[in-house]
Coordinates of C-alpha atoms in Angstrom, one line a residue:
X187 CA 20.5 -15.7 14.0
X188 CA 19.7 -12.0 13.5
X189 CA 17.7 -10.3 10.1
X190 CA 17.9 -7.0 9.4
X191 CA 14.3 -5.0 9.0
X192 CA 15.0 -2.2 6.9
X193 CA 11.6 -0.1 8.1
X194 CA 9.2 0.1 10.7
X195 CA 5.9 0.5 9.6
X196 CA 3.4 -1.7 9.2
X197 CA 5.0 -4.2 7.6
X198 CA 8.2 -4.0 9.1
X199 CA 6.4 -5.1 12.4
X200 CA 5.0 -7.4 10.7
X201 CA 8.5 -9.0 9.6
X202 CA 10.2 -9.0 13.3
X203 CA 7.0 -10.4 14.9
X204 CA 7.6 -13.1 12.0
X205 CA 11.3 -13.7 12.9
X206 CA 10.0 -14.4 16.8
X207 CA 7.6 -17.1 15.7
X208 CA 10.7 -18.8 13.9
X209 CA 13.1 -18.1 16.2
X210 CA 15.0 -15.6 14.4
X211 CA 16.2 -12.3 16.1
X212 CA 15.0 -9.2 14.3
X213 CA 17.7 -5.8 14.0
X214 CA 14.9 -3.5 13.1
X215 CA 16.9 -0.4 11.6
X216 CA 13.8 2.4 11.8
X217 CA 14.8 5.8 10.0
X218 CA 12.6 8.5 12.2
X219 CA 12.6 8.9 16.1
X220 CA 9.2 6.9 16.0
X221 CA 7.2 4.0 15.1
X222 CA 4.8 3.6 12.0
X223 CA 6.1 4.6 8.8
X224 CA 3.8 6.6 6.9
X225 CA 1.6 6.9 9.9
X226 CA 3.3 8.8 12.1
X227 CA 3.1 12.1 10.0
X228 CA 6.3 13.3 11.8
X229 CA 7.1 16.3 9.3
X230 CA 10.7 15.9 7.8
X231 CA 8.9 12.5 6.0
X232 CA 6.5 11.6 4.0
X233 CA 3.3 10.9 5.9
X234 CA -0.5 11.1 6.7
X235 CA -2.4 14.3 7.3
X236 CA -3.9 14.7 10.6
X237 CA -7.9 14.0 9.5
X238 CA -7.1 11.0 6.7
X239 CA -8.3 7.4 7.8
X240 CA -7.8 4.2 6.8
X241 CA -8.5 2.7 3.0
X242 CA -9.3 -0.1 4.6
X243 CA -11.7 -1.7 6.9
X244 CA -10.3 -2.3 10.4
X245 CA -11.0 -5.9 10.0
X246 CA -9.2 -6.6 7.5
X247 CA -6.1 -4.2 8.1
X248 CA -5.3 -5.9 11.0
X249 CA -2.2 -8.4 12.2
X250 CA -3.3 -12.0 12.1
X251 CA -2.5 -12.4 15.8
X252 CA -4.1 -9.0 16.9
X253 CA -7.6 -7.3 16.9
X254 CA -8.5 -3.7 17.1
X255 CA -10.2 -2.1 19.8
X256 CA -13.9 -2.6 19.9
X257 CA -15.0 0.8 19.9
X258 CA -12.6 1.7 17.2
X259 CA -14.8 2.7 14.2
X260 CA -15.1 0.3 11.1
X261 CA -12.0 2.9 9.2
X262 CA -9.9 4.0 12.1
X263 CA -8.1 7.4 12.4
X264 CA -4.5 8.2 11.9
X265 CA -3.9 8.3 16.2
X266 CA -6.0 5.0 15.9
X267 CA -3.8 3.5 14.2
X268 CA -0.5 4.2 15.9
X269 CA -2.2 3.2 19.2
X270 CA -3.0 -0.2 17.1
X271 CA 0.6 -0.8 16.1
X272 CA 2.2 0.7 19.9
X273 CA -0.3 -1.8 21.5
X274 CA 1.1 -5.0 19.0
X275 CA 4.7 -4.2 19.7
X276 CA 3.8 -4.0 23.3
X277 CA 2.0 -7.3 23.0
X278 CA 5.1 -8.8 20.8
X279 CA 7.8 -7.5 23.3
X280 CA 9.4 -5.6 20.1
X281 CA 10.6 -2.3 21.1
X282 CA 13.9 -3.5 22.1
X283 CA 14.0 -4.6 18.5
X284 CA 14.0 -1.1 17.4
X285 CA 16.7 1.2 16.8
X286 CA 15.3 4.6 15.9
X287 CA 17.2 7.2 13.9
X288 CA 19.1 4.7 11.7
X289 CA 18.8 5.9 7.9
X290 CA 20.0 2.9 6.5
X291 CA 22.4 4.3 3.2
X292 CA 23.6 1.1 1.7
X293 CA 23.2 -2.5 1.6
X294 CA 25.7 -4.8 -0.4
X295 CA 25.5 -8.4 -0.9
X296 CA 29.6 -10.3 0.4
X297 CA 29.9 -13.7 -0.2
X298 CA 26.7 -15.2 1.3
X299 CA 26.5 -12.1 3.8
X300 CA 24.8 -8.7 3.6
X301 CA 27.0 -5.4 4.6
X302 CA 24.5 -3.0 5.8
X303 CA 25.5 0.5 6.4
X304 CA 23.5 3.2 8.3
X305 CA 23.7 6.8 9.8
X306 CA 22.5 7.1 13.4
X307 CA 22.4 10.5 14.5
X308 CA 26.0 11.8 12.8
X309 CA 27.6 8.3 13.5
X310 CA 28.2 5.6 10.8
X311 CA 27.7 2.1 11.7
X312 CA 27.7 -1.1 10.1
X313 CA 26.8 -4.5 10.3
X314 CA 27.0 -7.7 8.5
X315 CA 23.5 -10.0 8.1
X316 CA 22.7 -13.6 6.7
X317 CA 19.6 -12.3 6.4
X318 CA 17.4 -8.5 5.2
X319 CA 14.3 -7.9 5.0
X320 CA 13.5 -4.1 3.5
X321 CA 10.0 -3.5 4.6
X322 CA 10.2 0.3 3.6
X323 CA 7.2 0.1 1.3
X324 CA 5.6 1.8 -1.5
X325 CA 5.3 5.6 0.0
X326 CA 8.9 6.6 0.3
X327 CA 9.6 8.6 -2.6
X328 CA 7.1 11.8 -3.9
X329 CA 6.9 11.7 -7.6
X330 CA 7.0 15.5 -9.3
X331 CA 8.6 16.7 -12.9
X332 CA 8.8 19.9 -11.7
X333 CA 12.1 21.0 -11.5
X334 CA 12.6 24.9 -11.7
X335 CA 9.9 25.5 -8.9
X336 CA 11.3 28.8 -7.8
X337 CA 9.9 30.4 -11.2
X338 CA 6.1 30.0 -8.8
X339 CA 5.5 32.9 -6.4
X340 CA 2.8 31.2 -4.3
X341 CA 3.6 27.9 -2.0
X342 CA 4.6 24.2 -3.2
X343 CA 3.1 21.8 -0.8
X344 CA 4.4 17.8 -1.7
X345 CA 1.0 16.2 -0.9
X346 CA 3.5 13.3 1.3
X347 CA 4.2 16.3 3.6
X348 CA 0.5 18.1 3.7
X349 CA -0.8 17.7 7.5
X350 CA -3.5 20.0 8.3
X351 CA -5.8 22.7 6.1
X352 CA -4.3 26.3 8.0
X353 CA -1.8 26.6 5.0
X354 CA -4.8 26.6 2.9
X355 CA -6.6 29.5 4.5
X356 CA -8.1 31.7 2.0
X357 CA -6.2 30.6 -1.2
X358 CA -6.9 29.7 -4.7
X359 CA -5.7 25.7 -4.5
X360 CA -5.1 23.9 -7.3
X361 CA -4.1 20.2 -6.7
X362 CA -2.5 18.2 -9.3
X363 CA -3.5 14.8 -9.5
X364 CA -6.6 12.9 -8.8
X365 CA -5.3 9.8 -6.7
X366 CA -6.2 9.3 -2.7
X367 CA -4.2 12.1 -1.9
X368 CA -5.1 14.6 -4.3
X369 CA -9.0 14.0 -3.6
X370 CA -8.8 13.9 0.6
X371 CA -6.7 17.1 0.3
X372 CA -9.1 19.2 -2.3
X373 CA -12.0 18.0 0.0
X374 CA -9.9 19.4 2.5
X375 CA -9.0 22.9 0.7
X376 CA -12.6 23.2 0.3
X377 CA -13.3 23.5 3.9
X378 CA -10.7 26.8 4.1
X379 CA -9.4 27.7 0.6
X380 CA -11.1 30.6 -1.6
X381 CA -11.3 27.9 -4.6
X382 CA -10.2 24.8 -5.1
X383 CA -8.9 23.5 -8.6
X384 CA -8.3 20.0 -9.2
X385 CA -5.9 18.5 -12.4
X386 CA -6.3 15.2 -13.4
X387 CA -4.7 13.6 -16.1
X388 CA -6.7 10.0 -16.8
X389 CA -10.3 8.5 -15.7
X390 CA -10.7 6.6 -12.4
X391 CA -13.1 4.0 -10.8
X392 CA -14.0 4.9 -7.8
X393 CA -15.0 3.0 -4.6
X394 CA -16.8 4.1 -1.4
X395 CA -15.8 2.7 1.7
X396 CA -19.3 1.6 2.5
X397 CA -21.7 -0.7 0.3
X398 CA -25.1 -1.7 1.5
X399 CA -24.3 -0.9 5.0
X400 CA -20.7 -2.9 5.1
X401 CA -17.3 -1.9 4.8
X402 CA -16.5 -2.2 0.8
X403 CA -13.5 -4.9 1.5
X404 CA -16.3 -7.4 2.9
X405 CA -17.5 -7.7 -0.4
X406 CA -13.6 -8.0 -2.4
X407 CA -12.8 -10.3 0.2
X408 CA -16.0 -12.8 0.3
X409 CA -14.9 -16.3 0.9
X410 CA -15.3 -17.3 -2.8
X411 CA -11.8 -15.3 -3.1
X412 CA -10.4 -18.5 -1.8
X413 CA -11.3 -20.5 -4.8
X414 CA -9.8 -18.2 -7.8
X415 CA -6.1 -18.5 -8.7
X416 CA -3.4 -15.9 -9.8
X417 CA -3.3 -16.4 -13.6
X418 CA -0.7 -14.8 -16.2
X419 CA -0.7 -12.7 -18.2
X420 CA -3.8 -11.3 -16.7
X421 CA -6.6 -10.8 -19.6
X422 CA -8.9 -8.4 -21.0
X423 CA -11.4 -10.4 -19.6
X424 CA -10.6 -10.1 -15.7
X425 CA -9.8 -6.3 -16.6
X426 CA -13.1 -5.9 -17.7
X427 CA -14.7 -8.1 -15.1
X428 CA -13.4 -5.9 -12.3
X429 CA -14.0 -2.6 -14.0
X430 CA -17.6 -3.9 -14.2
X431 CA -17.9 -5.0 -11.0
X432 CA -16.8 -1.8 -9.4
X433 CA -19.0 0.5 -11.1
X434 CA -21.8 -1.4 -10.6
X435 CA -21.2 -1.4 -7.1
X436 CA -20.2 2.0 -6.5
X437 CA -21.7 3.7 -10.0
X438 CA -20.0 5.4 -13.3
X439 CA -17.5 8.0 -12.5
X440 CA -19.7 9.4 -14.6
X441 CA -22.5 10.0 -12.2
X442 CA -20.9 12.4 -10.4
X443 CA -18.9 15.1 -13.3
X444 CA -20.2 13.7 -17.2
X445 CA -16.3 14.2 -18.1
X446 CA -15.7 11.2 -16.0
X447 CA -18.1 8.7 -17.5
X448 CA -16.5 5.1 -18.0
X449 CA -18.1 3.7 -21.2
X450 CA -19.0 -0.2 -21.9
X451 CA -16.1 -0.1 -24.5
X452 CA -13.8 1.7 -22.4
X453 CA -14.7 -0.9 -19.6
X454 CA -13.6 -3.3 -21.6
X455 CA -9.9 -2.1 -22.9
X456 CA -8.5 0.1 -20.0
X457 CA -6.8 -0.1 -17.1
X458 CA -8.4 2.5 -14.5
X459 CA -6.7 3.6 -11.1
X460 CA -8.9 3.0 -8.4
X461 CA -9.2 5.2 -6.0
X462 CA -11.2 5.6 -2.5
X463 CA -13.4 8.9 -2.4
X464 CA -15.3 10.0 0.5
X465 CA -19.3 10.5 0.2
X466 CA -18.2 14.4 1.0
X467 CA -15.8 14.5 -2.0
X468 CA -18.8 12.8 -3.9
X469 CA -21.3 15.4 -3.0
X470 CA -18.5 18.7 -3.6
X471 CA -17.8 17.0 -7.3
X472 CA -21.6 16.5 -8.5
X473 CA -22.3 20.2 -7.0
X474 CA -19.4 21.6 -8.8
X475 CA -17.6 22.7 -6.1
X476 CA -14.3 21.7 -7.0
X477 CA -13.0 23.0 -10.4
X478 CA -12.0 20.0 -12.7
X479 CA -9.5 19.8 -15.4
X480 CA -8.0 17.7 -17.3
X481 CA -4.5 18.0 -18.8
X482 CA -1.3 17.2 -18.3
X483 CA 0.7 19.8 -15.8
X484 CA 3.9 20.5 -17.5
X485 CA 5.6 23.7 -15.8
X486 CA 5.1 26.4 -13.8
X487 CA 5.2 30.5 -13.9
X488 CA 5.0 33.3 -11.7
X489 CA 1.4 33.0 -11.0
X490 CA 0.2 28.8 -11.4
X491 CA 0.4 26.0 -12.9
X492 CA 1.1 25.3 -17.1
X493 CA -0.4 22.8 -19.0
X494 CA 0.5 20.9 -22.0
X495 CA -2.0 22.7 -24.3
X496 CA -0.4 26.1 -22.7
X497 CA -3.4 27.0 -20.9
X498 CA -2.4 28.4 -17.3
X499 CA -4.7 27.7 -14.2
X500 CA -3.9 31.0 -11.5
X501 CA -3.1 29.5 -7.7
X502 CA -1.5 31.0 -4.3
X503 CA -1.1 27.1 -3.5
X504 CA 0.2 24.2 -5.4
X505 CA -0.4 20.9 -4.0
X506 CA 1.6 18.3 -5.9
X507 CA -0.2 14.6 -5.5
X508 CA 1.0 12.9 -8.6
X509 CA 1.8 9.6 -6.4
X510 CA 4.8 8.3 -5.4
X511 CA 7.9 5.5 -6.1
X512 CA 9.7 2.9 -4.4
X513 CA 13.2 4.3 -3.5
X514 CA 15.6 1.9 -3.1
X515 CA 18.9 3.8 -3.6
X516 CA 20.2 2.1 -0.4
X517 CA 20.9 -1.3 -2.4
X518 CA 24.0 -1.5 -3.9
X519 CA 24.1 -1.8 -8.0
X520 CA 24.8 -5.1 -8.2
X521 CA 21.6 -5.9 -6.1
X522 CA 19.6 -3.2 -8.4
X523 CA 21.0 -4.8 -10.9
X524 CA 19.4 -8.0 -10.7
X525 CA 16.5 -7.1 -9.7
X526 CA 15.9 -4.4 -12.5
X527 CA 15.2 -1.8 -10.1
X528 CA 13.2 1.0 -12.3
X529 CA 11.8 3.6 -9.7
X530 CA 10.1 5.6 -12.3
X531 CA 7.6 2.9 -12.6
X532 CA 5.6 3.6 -10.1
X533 CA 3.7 0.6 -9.9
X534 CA 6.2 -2.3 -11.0
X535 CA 9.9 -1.0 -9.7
X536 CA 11.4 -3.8 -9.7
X537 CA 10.8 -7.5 -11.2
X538 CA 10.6 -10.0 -8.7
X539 CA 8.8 -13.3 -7.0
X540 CA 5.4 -12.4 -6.2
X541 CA 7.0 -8.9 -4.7
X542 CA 9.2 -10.4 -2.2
X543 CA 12.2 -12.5 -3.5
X544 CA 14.9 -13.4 -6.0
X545 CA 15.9 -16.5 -6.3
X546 CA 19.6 -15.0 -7.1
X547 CA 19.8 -13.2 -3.9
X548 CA 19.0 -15.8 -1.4
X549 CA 19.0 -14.2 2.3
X550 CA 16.9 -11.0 0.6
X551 CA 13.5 -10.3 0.7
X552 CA 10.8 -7.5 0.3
X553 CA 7.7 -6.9 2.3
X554 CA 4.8 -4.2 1.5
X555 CA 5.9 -3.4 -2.3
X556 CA 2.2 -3.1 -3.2
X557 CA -1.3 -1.5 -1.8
X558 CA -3.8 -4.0 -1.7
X559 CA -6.1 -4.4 1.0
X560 CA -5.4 -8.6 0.8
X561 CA -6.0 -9.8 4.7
X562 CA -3.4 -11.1 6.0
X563 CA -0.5 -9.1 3.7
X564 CA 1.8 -7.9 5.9
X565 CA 2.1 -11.3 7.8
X566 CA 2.1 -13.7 4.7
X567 CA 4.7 -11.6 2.8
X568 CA 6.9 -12.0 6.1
X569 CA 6.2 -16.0 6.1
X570 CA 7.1 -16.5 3.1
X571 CA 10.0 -14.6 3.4
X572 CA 11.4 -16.6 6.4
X573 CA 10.5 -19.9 5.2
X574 CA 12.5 -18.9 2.0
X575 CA 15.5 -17.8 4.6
X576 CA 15.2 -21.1 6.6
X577 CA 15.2 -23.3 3.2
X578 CA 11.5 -24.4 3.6
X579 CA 9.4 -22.7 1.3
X580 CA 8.0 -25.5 -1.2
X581 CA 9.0 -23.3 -3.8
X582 CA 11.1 -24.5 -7.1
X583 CA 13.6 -22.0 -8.7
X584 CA 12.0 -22.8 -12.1
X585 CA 8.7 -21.3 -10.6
X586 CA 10.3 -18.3 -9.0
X587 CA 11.8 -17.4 -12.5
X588 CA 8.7 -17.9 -14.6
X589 CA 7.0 -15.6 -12.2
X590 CA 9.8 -13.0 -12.7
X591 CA 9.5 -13.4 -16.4
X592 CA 5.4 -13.1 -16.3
X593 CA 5.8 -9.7 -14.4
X594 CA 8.5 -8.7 -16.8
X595 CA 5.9 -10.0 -19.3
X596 CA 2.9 -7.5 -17.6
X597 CA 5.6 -4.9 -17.0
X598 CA 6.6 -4.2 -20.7
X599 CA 2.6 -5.2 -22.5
X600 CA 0.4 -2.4 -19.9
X601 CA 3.5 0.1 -19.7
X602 CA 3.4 2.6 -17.9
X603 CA 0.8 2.0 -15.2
X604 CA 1.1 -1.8 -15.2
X605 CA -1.5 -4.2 -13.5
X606 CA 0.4 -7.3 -12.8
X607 CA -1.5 -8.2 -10.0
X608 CA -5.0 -8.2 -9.2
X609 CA -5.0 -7.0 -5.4
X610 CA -7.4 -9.9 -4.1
X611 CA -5.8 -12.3 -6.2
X612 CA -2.8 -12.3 -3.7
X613 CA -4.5 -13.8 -1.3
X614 CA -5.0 -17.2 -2.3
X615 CA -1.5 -16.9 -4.4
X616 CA 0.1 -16.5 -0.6
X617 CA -1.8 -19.0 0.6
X618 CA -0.8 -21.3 -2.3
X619 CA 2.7 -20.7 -1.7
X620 CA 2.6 -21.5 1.8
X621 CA 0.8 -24.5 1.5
X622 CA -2.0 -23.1 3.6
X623 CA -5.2 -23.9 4.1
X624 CA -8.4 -21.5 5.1
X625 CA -11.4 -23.8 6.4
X626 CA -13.8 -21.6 5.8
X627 CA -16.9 -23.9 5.4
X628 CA -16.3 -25.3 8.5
X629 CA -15.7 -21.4 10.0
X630 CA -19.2 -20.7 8.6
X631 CA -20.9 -23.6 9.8
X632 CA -19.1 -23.6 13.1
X633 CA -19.5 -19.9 13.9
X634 CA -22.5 -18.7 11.7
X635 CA -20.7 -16.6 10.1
X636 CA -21.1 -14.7 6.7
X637 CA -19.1 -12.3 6.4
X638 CA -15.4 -11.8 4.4
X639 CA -12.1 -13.6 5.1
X640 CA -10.4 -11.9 8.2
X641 CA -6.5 -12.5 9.2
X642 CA -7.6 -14.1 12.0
X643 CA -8.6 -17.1 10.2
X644 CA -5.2 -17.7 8.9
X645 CA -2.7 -19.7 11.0
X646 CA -5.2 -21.9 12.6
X647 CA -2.5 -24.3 14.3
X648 CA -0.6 -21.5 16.3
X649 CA -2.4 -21.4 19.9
X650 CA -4.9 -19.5 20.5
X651 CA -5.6 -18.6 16.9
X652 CA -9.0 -20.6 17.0
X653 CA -9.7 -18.7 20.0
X654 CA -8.9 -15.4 18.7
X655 CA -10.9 -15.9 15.1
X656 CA -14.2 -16.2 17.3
X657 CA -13.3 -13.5 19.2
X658 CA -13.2 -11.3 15.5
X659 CA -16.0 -13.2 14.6
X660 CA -18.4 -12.0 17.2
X661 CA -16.8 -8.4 17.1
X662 CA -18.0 -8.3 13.4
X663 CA -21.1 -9.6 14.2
X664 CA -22.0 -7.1 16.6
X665 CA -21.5 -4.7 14.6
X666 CA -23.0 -6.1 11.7
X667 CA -26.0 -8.3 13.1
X668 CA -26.8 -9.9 9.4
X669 CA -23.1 -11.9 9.1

């Protein structure tokens, strides 16, 4: 039995390794010439720039089944990472899975079939599947409300399509918006541009990638993860306990501009984007070397960038980073339909199961709809999406639609940047779904081992897994001698 994989990225990998272990063929319809989603930075899509590395430690952005190179550092580099994901399809035997150059355009559910339509090269080709998985993630649609951008003299640059500094040379840079993109790129201008400008339109909580000499995820990923639950709606209370948590950690925005500073009362009634900031961005923010305003960019002229208040902010380069949505055009209305497919909300597009199913569109599922660093995510989405294909997800339909209606619930109370899920939180939720269990007393005690929950310790009945989580234990170790 064959399931289309819309995408593949990370996630889509994920999903056609998945099919394998159940016996399942995977039709992985790939859009670009290459491998890797948002990590191959080919330049007609939205992609990384050639310095950026990874969010995430290497140890926990990593396929159950597969560990990184030893040598790799702790947050690997964009060529790092495509050598990761070449080197698991290689393992997997997947490339024959692959069809490159296949923009899928539409997907339509027929009777208990999918009709999948797609352009290869000028040809149009379709298909019909019992089974789709769309694994084209988060990052595939730039966000900008800027629409008459000829009135600007100077250069637009979409932050998804930024790849290296040269276009930067010499110019006054203003980036708009304060997320991962817009503070690796500003850091960036900084190296080459005359001045460097930086609009922002909110506070954020800031994490390092490093605390106390370990990669930040160790310490969001401890094994006393495994022992909270996924509660709704999420309170005040867990708002405010991880806003305090991450500025103790990391410190007060505050710290580093006073414009930034996160009060106790603020802490305790707000929502704050997190980002990831380098200790170089750090250090160019408290010494003032990037320019920072706040306001709400509205429009353009001749010469910059307009803001709300009318005050205008001079640049040769406009870099637009104001984040991006999940397009799903490709789906037919009805589909969107059900689904209640809103793109403009960046953060909850659409209103399903625990961001992969529907229980009203059986044989359709959704893999890598949100950015969290859980362990594990790409492969536990893709589980639970098969077992729901195969009928043996322990799952009731009642659940499944009082978890839609929380998210609907979370969706219309935080409006328009929504938190319905706490990132870490997934984790034992996937793990609850699937019925699965994490020993990780008995990994501790067998191992001596202290550090967070790695992929590698989930699936402990396939072969080989046991031998494969010591092998990531004693790579961790090493480089780590106090876990």
């Amino acid at each position: 039995m064959e399931v289309c994989i819309i995408g593949a990225g990370y996630f889509g990998i994920s999903a056609a390794k998945t099919c394998l272990d159940h016996n399942l063929k995977p039709f992985v319809l790939n859009k670009t010439s290459r491998i890797g989603g948002v990590w191959n930075g080919l330049p007609e899509q939205i992609g990384v720039w050639d310095s950026l590395h990874t969010n995430g430690s290497k140890y926990l952005f990593s396929y159950s089944d597969h560990l990184w190179p030893s040598e790799d550092p702790a947050y690997p580099s964009v060529s790092q990472v495509m050598d990761y994901l070449d080197s698991y399809i290689q393992k997997h035997h997947l490339a024959s899975c692959i069809h490159h150059n296949c923009e899928v355009l539409h997907v339509e559910k027929i009777d208990n079939y999918f009709l999948v339509r797609w352009k290869n090269h000028y040809e149009i080709r379709e298909k019909i599947f019992s089974y789709v998985i769309v694994a084209t993630g988060k990052l595939s649609k730039e966000s900008s409300q800027f629409r008459n951008t000829e009135k600007f003299k100077g250069l637009i640059l979409k932050g998804g399509f930024y790849r290296e500094p040269s276009v930067l040379a010499g110019k006054k840079v203003v980036c708009i918006g304060r997320s991962f993109t817009g503070c690796d790129i500003s850091l960036e201008a900084l190296k080459v541009g005359a001045k460097v400008t930086q609009i922002y339109k909110r506070k954020y909580i800031y994490n390092k990638r490093f605390a106390k000499g370990l990669p930040t995820d160790f310490f969001i990923y401890n094994p006393s993860v495994l022992r909270e639950s996924m509660k709704f709606p999420l309170s005040l209370s867990l708002i405010e306990k991880v806003n305090s948590i991450t500025i103790k950690s990391h410190g007060n925005p505050g710290t580093l501009a006073p414009e930034w500073h996160i009060s106790q009362e603020e802490a305790k009634n707000n929502i704050f984007p997190t980002v990831i900031q380098s200790d170089d961005y750090n250090e160019a923010i408290k010494n003032k070397k990037i320019t920072l305003i706040k306001g709400k960019a509205v429009d353009l002229y001749k010469d910059g960038v307009v803001l709300e208040d009318g005050s205008k902010i001079e640049a040769d380069v406009i870099v637009l980073c104001m984040g991006y949505e999940t397009n799903l055009d490709f789906l037919s209305e009805s589909i969107k339909s059900t689904i209640e497919y809103k793109p403009e909300n960046k953060d909850s597009a659409l209103s399903i199961y625990r961001l992969v199913l529907h229980p009203d569109i059986p044989g359709l599922a959704f893999v890598g709809l949100l950015m969290t660093g859980a362990p594990g995510r790409g492969d536990l989405q893709s589980e639970i999406a098969i077992r729901w294909f195969k009928g043996i997800l322990n799952i009731t339909e009642g659940e499944m639609r009082k978890g839609i209606e929380d998210e609907k619930k979370m969706r219309n109370h935080f409006g328009e940047y929504p938190w319905n899920y706490v990132g870490h939180l997934l984790l034992p939720e996937y793990l609850r779904i699937l019925n699965m269990k994490v020993d990780i007393d008995g990994i501790k005690k067998k191992l001596g081992y202290k550090g967070p929950v790695i992929p590698q310790f989930l699936f402990m009945n396939r072969e080989g897994q046991n031998d494969l989580a010591k092998k990531a234990v004693e790579q961790i170790k090493a480089q780590y001698p106090k876990l």
